[in-house]
Amino acid sequence: MKSKNLWMRRILAFFIDTLLISLVASFIATPFFDYTSVNNLRENSEKIMVDYENGNITTNDYIDSATSIFYRLAQKNGVVTLISLFLSVLYFVIYQFYFNGQTLGKKILGIKVVSNDAKPLTIDNYIYRSFIVNSILFNIITFSFVVFASKEVWLVGISVFGLLNYLVLFICLLMIIFNKDGRGLQDLVGNTKVVLSSK
């Protein structure tokens, strides 16, 4: 029987870990980040918005210009995305594997990932669950669109896969709240479950 507040602990741990990865990735990427170009693109975005609101450009021109700017911003942010992906795999797969099913967030909240069938967990188990719940798979796909696709394909790709990502995370959330065993989609795929850790 699952603890009443286990799902709340899981959500809090998720946010702690996600924030941690974002902060570390941003810090590591700082020397490689082109702040001048990014600020110029943001200023252009604001200017285009003002022009559109004042009726100086058509809707089609606005959409085309805005798409170009956001596409270039995504390219400029590519180094941060790449570092985040690397850190996510390192943290949610490798670190968690070697630290008894716990990330820092899980450790703080007193929970851990264990096998659903009492067999020892492997790296594969952590890969399967992390690719879903930590959005690693979706982030790889959307990063690929930035690198290899035109701006039009990129826009459609990130829209579709971004929506799918949020849908999958929402399904995971509903499952851990309402399933009797508290297992989410990531746990079913990874053959895992999350339990309270012994102090």
Backbone as numpy.savetxt, mean C-alpha at the origin, in Angstrom:
# Nx Ny Nz CAx CAy CAz Cx Cy Cz
-11.94 -19.31 19.73 -12.79 -18.11 19.73 -11.91 -16.86 19.73
-12.24 -15.93 18.86 -11.37 -14.77 18.75 -11.68 -13.72 19.81
-10.65 -13.00 20.19 -10.81 -11.90 21.14 -11.66 -10.81 20.50
-12.50 -10.19 21.32 -13.41 -9.16 20.80 -12.66 -8.00 20.15
-11.53 -7.65 20.70 -10.82 -6.49 20.14 -9.63 -6.87 19.27
-9.53 -8.13 18.88 -8.41 -8.56 18.05 -8.40 -7.82 16.71
-9.57 -7.67 16.10 -9.62 -6.99 14.80 -9.21 -5.52 14.93
-9.53 -4.90 16.06 -9.12 -3.51 16.27 -7.59 -3.42 16.41
-7.03 -4.39 17.10 -5.56 -4.42 17.23 -4.90 -4.59 15.86
-5.50 -5.44 15.05 -4.95 -5.69 13.72 -4.98 -4.41 12.87
-6.07 -3.69 12.95 -6.19 -2.46 12.16 -5.19 -1.41 12.65
-5.07 -1.26 13.96 -4.10 -0.30 14.51 -2.68 -0.68 14.13
-2.36 -1.97 14.21 -1.02 -2.44 13.84 -0.76 -2.16 12.36
-1.78 -2.37 11.53 -1.68 -2.10 10.09 -1.32 -0.64 9.84
-2.00 0.28 10.53 -1.75 1.70 10.33 -0.37 2.12 10.86
0.02 1.54 11.99 1.36 1.83 12.53 2.44 1.39 11.54
2.30 0.17 11.04 3.30 -0.37 10.12 3.33 0.39 8.80
2.15 0.74 8.28 2.07 1.48 7.02 2.70 2.86 7.17
2.43 3.53 8.28 3.02 4.84 8.55 4.54 4.74 8.67
5.00 3.71 9.36 6.44 3.49 9.54 7.14 3.32 8.20
6.58 2.47 7.33 7.17 2.24 6.01 7.20 3.54 5.20
6.10 4.30 5.25 6.03 5.56 4.51 7.09 6.55 4.98
7.24 6.67 6.29 8.22 7.61 6.84 9.65 7.21 6.48
9.97 5.93 6.64 11.33 5.46 6.34 11.62 5.60 4.84
10.65 5.25 3.99 10.84 5.37 2.54 11.06 6.81 2.13
10.28 7.73 2.71 10.43 9.16 2.41 11.81 9.67 2.85
12.24 9.22 4.01 13.56 9.64 4.54 14.69 9.14 3.64
14.62 7.87 3.24 15.68 7.29 2.39 15.68 7.95 1.01
14.48 8.27 0.50 14.37 8.82 -0.85 14.72 10.30 -0.94
14.80 10.98 0.20 15.03 12.43 0.21 16.20 12.88 -0.66
17.37 12.24 -0.58 18.51 12.71 -1.41 18.26 12.56 -2.91
17.36 11.65 -3.30 17.13 11.39 -4.72 15.92 12.15 -5.27
15.22 12.87 -4.39 13.95 13.49 -4.77 14.18 14.87 -5.37
13.57 15.12 -6.52 13.72 16.40 -7.23 12.60 17.35 -6.79
12.84 18.04 -5.68 11.81 18.92 -5.10 11.46 20.08 -6.03
12.43 20.60 -6.74 12.18 21.74 -7.63 11.19 21.37 -8.73
11.45 20.24 -9.39 10.56 19.79 -10.47 9.16 19.48 -9.94
9.10 18.81 -8.79 7.80 18.46 -8.20 7.02 19.71 -7.84
7.69 20.70 -7.25 7.02 21.96 -6.90 6.54 22.70 -8.14
7.34 22.68 -9.20 6.92 23.30 -10.47 5.69 22.62 -11.05
5.67 21.30 -10.99 4.51 20.56 -11.50 3.26 20.85 -10.67
3.43 20.96 -9.37 2.29 21.28 -8.51 1.76 22.69 -8.78
2.69 23.62 -9.00 2.27 24.99 -9.34 1.53 25.02 -10.68
2.02 24.24 -11.65 1.34 24.14 -12.95 -0.05 23.56 -12.80
-0.16 22.57 -11.90 -1.46 21.96 -11.65 -2.46 22.98 -11.09
-2.00 23.80 -10.16 -2.85 24.84 -9.58 -3.24 25.89 -10.63
-2.29 26.24 -11.49 -2.55 27.23 -12.53 -3.60 26.70 -13.52
-3.46 25.45 -13.89 -4.43 24.86 -14.83 -5.81 24.81 -14.21
-5.87 24.50 -12.91 -7.15 24.48 -12.20 -7.81 25.87 -12.23
-7.02 26.89 -11.97 -7.54 28.27 -11.98 -8.01 28.63 -13.39
-7.21 28.28 -14.39 -7.59 28.56 -15.79 -8.91 27.88 -16.14
-9.07 26.66 -15.67 -10.30 25.92 -15.97 -11.50 26.55 -15.26
-11.31 26.90 -13.99 -12.39 27.52 -13.22 -12.79 28.87 -13.81
-11.83 29.58 -14.39 -12.12 30.88 -15.01 -12.62 30.76 -16.44
-12.70 29.53 -16.94 -13.21 29.31 -18.29 -12.21 29.59 -19.39
-10.93 29.67 -19.05 -9.90 29.95 -20.05 -9.50 28.73 -20.87
-9.78 27.53 -20.36 -9.49 26.31 -21.10 -10.71 25.39 -21.05
-10.81 24.52 -22.04 -11.95 23.59 -22.10 -11.74 22.42 -21.14
-12.80 21.66 -20.93 -12.72 20.48 -20.06 -11.71 19.48 -20.60
-11.73 19.26 -21.92 -10.80 18.30 -22.53 -9.35 18.75 -22.36
-9.11 20.05 -22.53 -7.75 20.58 -22.35 -7.32 20.43 -20.89
-8.25 20.69 -19.99 -7.94 20.56 -18.56 -7.59 19.12 -18.20
-8.41 18.18 -18.68 -8.17 16.75 -18.38 -6.83 16.31 -18.96
-6.55 16.72 -20.19 -5.29 16.32 -20.84 -4.08 16.91 -20.11
-4.17 18.19 -19.75 -3.05 18.84 -19.04 -2.86 18.27 -17.64
-3.97 18.08 -16.93 -3.89 17.53 -15.57 -3.32 16.12 -15.59
-3.76 15.30 -16.56 -3.25 13.93 -16.68 -1.74 13.94 -16.92
-1.29 14.83 -17.80 0.15 14.94 -18.09 0.93 15.30 -16.83
0.40 16.25 -16.07 1.09 16.69 -14.85 1.15 15.58 -13.82
0.01 14.91 -13.58 -0.01 13.84 -12.58 0.83 12.64 -13.01
0.89 12.41 -14.31 1.75 11.34 -14.84 3.22 11.66 -14.57
3.61 12.90 -14.82 4.99 13.31 -14.56 5.30 13.30 -13.06
4.31 13.69 -12.25 4.50 13.62 -10.79 4.72 12.18 -10.34
3.93 11.25 -10.91 4.09 9.84 -10.57 5.47 9.35 -10.96
5.98 9.81 -12.11 7.33 9.44 -12.52 8.38 10.01 -11.58
8.18 11.26 -11.17 9.12 11.90 -10.23 9.10 11.20 -8.88
7.93 10.69 -8.49 7.80 9.98 -7.21 8.19 8.51 -7.32
8.64 8.09 -8.50 8.96 6.69 -8.74 9.99 6.13 -7.78
10.99 6.94 -7.43 12.02 6.46 -6.51 11.44 6.17 -5.13
10.50 7.01 -4.69 9.84 6.77 -3.39 9.02 5.48 -3.46
8.30 5.29 -4.57 7.50 4.09 -4.75 8.37 2.84 -4.75
9.48 2.91 -5.46 10.40 1.77 -5.54 10.98 1.43 -4.17
11.39 2.45 -3.44 11.94 2.23 -2.10 10.86 1.66 -1.17
9.64 2.18 -1.28 8.52 1.67 -0.46 8.25 0.20 -0.74
8.30 -0.17 -2.01 8.09 -1.58 -2.38 9.17 -2.47 -1.77
10.41 -2.03 -1.91 11.54 -2.79 -1.36 11.40 -2.94 0.15
11.10 -1.83 0.83 10.96 -1.86 2.28 9.77 -2.71 2.72
8.70 -2.67 1.95 7.51 -3.47 2.28 7.82 -4.95 2.26
8.53 -5.38 1.21 8.91 -6.79 1.13 9.87 -7.14 2.27
10.84 -6.27 2.50 11.82 -6.50 3.56 11.15 -6.59 4.93
10.20 -5.69 5.17 9.57 -5.57 6.49 8.44 -6.58 6.71
7.49 -6.63 5.76 6.31 -7.48 5.96 6.57 -8.95 5.65
7.62 -9.23 4.91 7.94 -10.63 4.58 9.14 -11.10 5.40
10.30 -10.52 5.14 11.54 -11.00 5.76 11.56 -10.73 7.27
11.34 -9.48 7.64 11.38 -9.12 9.06 10.35 -9.93 9.86
9.14 -9.99 9.34 8.07 -10.70 10.05 8.37 -12.20 10.17
8.98 -12.75 9.13 9.34 -14.17 9.16 10.35 -14.45 10.27
11.38 -13.61 10.37 12.44 -13.84 11.35 12.10 -13.37 12.76
11.03 -12.60 12.90 10.64 -12.12 14.23 9.30 -12.70 14.68
9.16 -14.00 14.43 8.05 -14.77 14.99 6.68 -14.22 14.63
6.51 -13.82 13.37 5.20 -13.37 12.91 4.79 -12.00 13.39
5.77 -11.19 13.79 5.44 -9.87 14.29 6.19 -8.77 13.55
5.47 -7.72 13.24 6.08 -6.45 12.84 6.13 -5.60 14.10
6.68 -4.40 14.01 6.69 -3.53 15.18 5.28 -3.17 15.62
4.41 -2.92 14.63 3.01 -2.61 14.95 2.33 -3.76 15.68
2.55 -4.97 15.19 1.95 -6.14 15.83 2.53 -6.35 17.23
3.82 -6.12 17.37 4.46 -6.28 18.69 3.87 -5.29 19.70
3.72 -4.04 19.28 3.14 -3.02 20.15 1.72 -3.39 20.56
0.95 -3.95 19.63 -0.45 -4.29 19.89 -0.64 -5.69 20.46
0.46 -6.43 20.63 0.38 -7.74 21.26 -0.28 -8.83 20.44
0.00 -8.83 19.12 -0.55 -9.86 18.24 0.57 -10.41 17.35
0.30 -11.54 16.73 1.28 -12.10 15.80 0.60 -13.01 14.78
1.30 -13.23 13.68 0.81 -14.12 12.62 1.31 -15.53 12.91
0.40 -16.50 12.84 0.77 -17.91 13.02 0.15 -18.72 11.90
0.58 -19.95 11.79 0.03 -20.85 10.79 -1.38 -21.27 11.18
-2.23 -21.44 10.19 -3.60 -21.88 10.47 -3.68 -23.37 10.75
-2.66 -24.14 10.33 -2.72 -25.59 10.50 -1.57 -26.13 11.37
-0.96 -25.27 12.15 0.10 -25.65 13.10 1.42 -26.04 12.42
1.48 -25.92 11.09 2.75 -26.17 10.40 3.61 -24.91 10.48
4.92 -25.05 10.44 5.78 -23.86 10.47 5.52 -22.97 9.26
5.47 -21.68 9.49 5.27 -20.74 8.39 6.56 -20.59 7.60
6.41 -20.43 6.30 7.55 -20.21 5.42 7.52 -18.78 4.88
8.58 -18.41 4.20 8.62 -17.09 3.55 7.44 -16.96 2.60
7.10 -18.06 1.90 5.98 -18.03 0.95 4.68 -17.61 1.62
4.40 -18.12 2.82 3.18 -17.74 3.53 3.11 -16.22 3.72
4.23 -15.64 4.11 4.28 -14.19 4.33 4.17 -13.42 3.02
4.77 -13.96 1.96 4.66 -13.31 0.65 3.21 -13.27 0.21
2.52 -14.40 0.28 1.14 -14.48 -0.19 0.25 -13.49 0.56
0.37 -13.46 1.90 -0.52 -12.58 2.67 -0.13 -11.11 2.50
1.16 -10.83 2.41 1.60 -9.44 2.29 1.29 -8.84 0.93
1.34 -9.67 -0.10 1.01 -9.18 -1.44 -0.43 -8.68 -1.49
-1.29 -9.24 -0.62 -2.69 -8.81 -0.59 -2.90 -7.69 0.41
-2.65 -7.94 1.68 -3.03 -6.98 2.72 -2.12 -5.76 2.76
-0.89 -5.88 2.32 0.02 -4.73 2.32 0.13 -4.09 0.94
-0.75 -4.51 0.03 -0.87 -3.92 -1.32 0.40 -4.01 -2.15
1.28 -4.94 -1.84 2.54 -5.04 -2.57 2.29 -5.38 -4.04
1.39 -6.32 -4.29 1.10 -6.72 -5.67 0.52 -5.55 -6.47
-0.45 -4.85 -5.90 -1.06 -3.71 -6.59 -0.04 -2.59 -6.82
0.84 -2.38 -5.86 1.85 -1.33 -6.01 2.87 -1.68 -7.09
3.19 -2.96 -7.21 4.09 -3.39 -8.30 3.44 -3.14 -9.65
2.16 -3.48 -9.74 1.43 -3.31 -11.01 1.33 -1.83 -11.38
0.94 -0.99 -10.42 0.79 0.44 -10.73 2.15 1.09 -11.02
3.20 0.63 -10.34 4.54 1.14 -10.64 4.94 0.77 -12.06
4.58 -0.43 -12.48 4.87 -0.87 -13.85 4.20 0.03 -14.88
2.99 0.49 -14.56 2.29 1.42 -15.47 3.06 2.74 -15.60
3.62 3.22 -14.51 4.39 4.47 -14.54 5.63 4.31 -15.41
6.28 3.16 -15.31 7.54 2.93 -16.02 7.32 2.60 -17.51
6.30 1.76 -17.79 6.20 1.21 -19.15 5.03 1.73 -19.98
4.06 2.39 -19.37 2.85 2.75 -20.11 2.82 4.23 -20.49
2.02 4.54 -21.51 1.77 5.93 -21.86 0.88 6.54 -20.78
0.74 7.87 -20.81 -0.04 8.53 -19.77 -1.50 8.10 -19.80
-2.04 7.82 -21.01 -3.44 7.40 -21.11 -3.64 6.01 -20.50
-2.73 5.09 -20.83 -2.80 3.74 -20.27 -2.55 3.79 -18.76
-1.60 4.62 -18.35 -1.30 4.80 -16.92 -2.53 5.24 -16.16
-3.25 6.23 -16.69 -4.43 6.77 -16.02 -5.50 5.69 -15.83
-5.75 4.93 -16.89 -6.75 3.85 -16.80 -6.26 2.78 -15.84
-4.98 2.42 -15.95 -4.42 1.36 -15.11 -4.47 1.67 -13.63
-4.02 2.88 -13.26 -4.03 3.21 -11.82 -5.45 3.38 -11.30
-6.36 3.82 -12.17 -7.76 3.97 -11.75 -8.37 2.60 -11.46
-8.19 1.68 -12.39 -8.77 0.34 -12.24 -8.12 -0.42 -11.08
-6.78 -0.45 -11.07 -6.09 -1.22 -10.04 -6.16 -0.54 -8.67
-6.24 0.78 -8.65 -6.43 1.48 -7.38 -7.77 1.12 -6.77
-8.81 1.09 -7.60 -10.14 0.70 -7.13 -10.15 -0.75 -6.65
-9.52 -1.62 -7.41 -9.43 -3.04 -7.02 -8.70 -3.20 -5.69
-7.64 -2.43 -5.51 -6.87 -2.49 -4.27 -7.74 -2.12 -3.07
-8.46 -1.01 -3.18 -9.34 -0.58 -2.08 -10.44 -1.60 -1.83
-10.94 -2.21 -2.90 -11.99 -3.23 -2.76 -11.45 -4.45 -2.01
-10.25 -4.89 -2.37 -9.64 -6.04 -1.70 -9.38 -5.74 -0.23
-8.86 -4.54 0.07 -8.62 -4.17 1.46 -9.92 -4.09 2.26
-10.97 -3.62 1.62 -12.28 -3.54 2.28 -12.81 -4.94 2.58
-12.64 -5.86 1.63 -13.07 -7.25 1.83 -12.27 -7.87 2.98
-10.95 -7.62 3.00 -10.11 -8.12 4.09 -10.62 -7.61 5.44
-10.95 -6.32 5.49 -11.44 -5.71 6.73 -12.75 -6.36 7.18
-13.69 -6.50 6.26 -14.98 -7.12 6.61 -14.78 -8.55 7.10
-13.88 -9.27 6.47 -13.65 -10.66 6.84 -13.06 -10.78 8.24
-12.08 -9.92 8.58 -11.48 -10.06 9.91 -12.44 -9.60 11.01
-13.38 -8.73 10.65 -14.36 -8.28 11.65 -15.47 -9.32 11.84
-15.96 -9.89 10.74 -17.17 -10.70 10.82 -16.95 -12.21 10.78
-15.80 -12.68 10.29 -15.55 -14.13 10.33 -15.35 -14.59 11.77
-15.90 -15.73 12.08 -15.76 -16.26 13.45 -14.30 -16.47 13.84
-13.51 -16.92 12.88 -12.09 -17.15 13.18 -11.23 -15.91 12.96
-11.85 -14.82 12.50 -11.13 -13.57 12.31 -10.13 -13.58 11.17
-10.26 -14.56 10.28 -9.31 -14.65 9.17 -9.79 -13.83 7.98
-8.86 -13.02 7.45 -9.16 -12.23 6.26 -8.73 -12.95 5.00
-8.98 -12.32 3.88 -8.60 -12.90 2.59 -7.11 -13.23 2.56
-6.30 -12.32 3.13 -4.85 -12.54 3.16 -4.48 -13.77 3.97
-5.28 -14.07 5.01 -5.01 -15.25 5.84 -5.41 -16.53 5.11
-6.51 -16.46 4.36 -6.93 -17.63 3.59 -5.90 -17.97 2.52
-5.40 -16.94 1.84 -4.41 -17.15 0.78 -3.07 -17.60 1.37
-2.69 -17.02 2.50 -1.40 -17.34 3.12 -1.44 -18.48 4.10
-2.63 -19.07 4.33 -2.81 -20.15 5.32 -2.32 -19.71 6.69
-2.75 -18.51 7.08 -2.33 -17.95 8.37 -3.54 -17.50 9.17
-3.27 -17.10 10.40 -4.25 -16.43 11.24 -3.48 -15.52 12.19
-4.18 -14.56 12.75 -3.54 -13.63 13.69 -4.11 -13.91 15.08
-3.21 -14.05 16.04 -3.62 -14.36 17.41 -2.94 -13.40 18.37
-3.43 -13.39 19.60 -2.78 -12.61 20.65 -1.44 -13.28 20.96
-0.42 -12.49 21.14 0.89 -13.06 21.47 1.04 -13.14 22.97
1.76 -14.16 23.41 2.02 -14.31 24.84 3.10 -13.32 25.23
2.95 -12.69 26.39 3.93 -11.71 26.86 5.19 -12.39 27.34
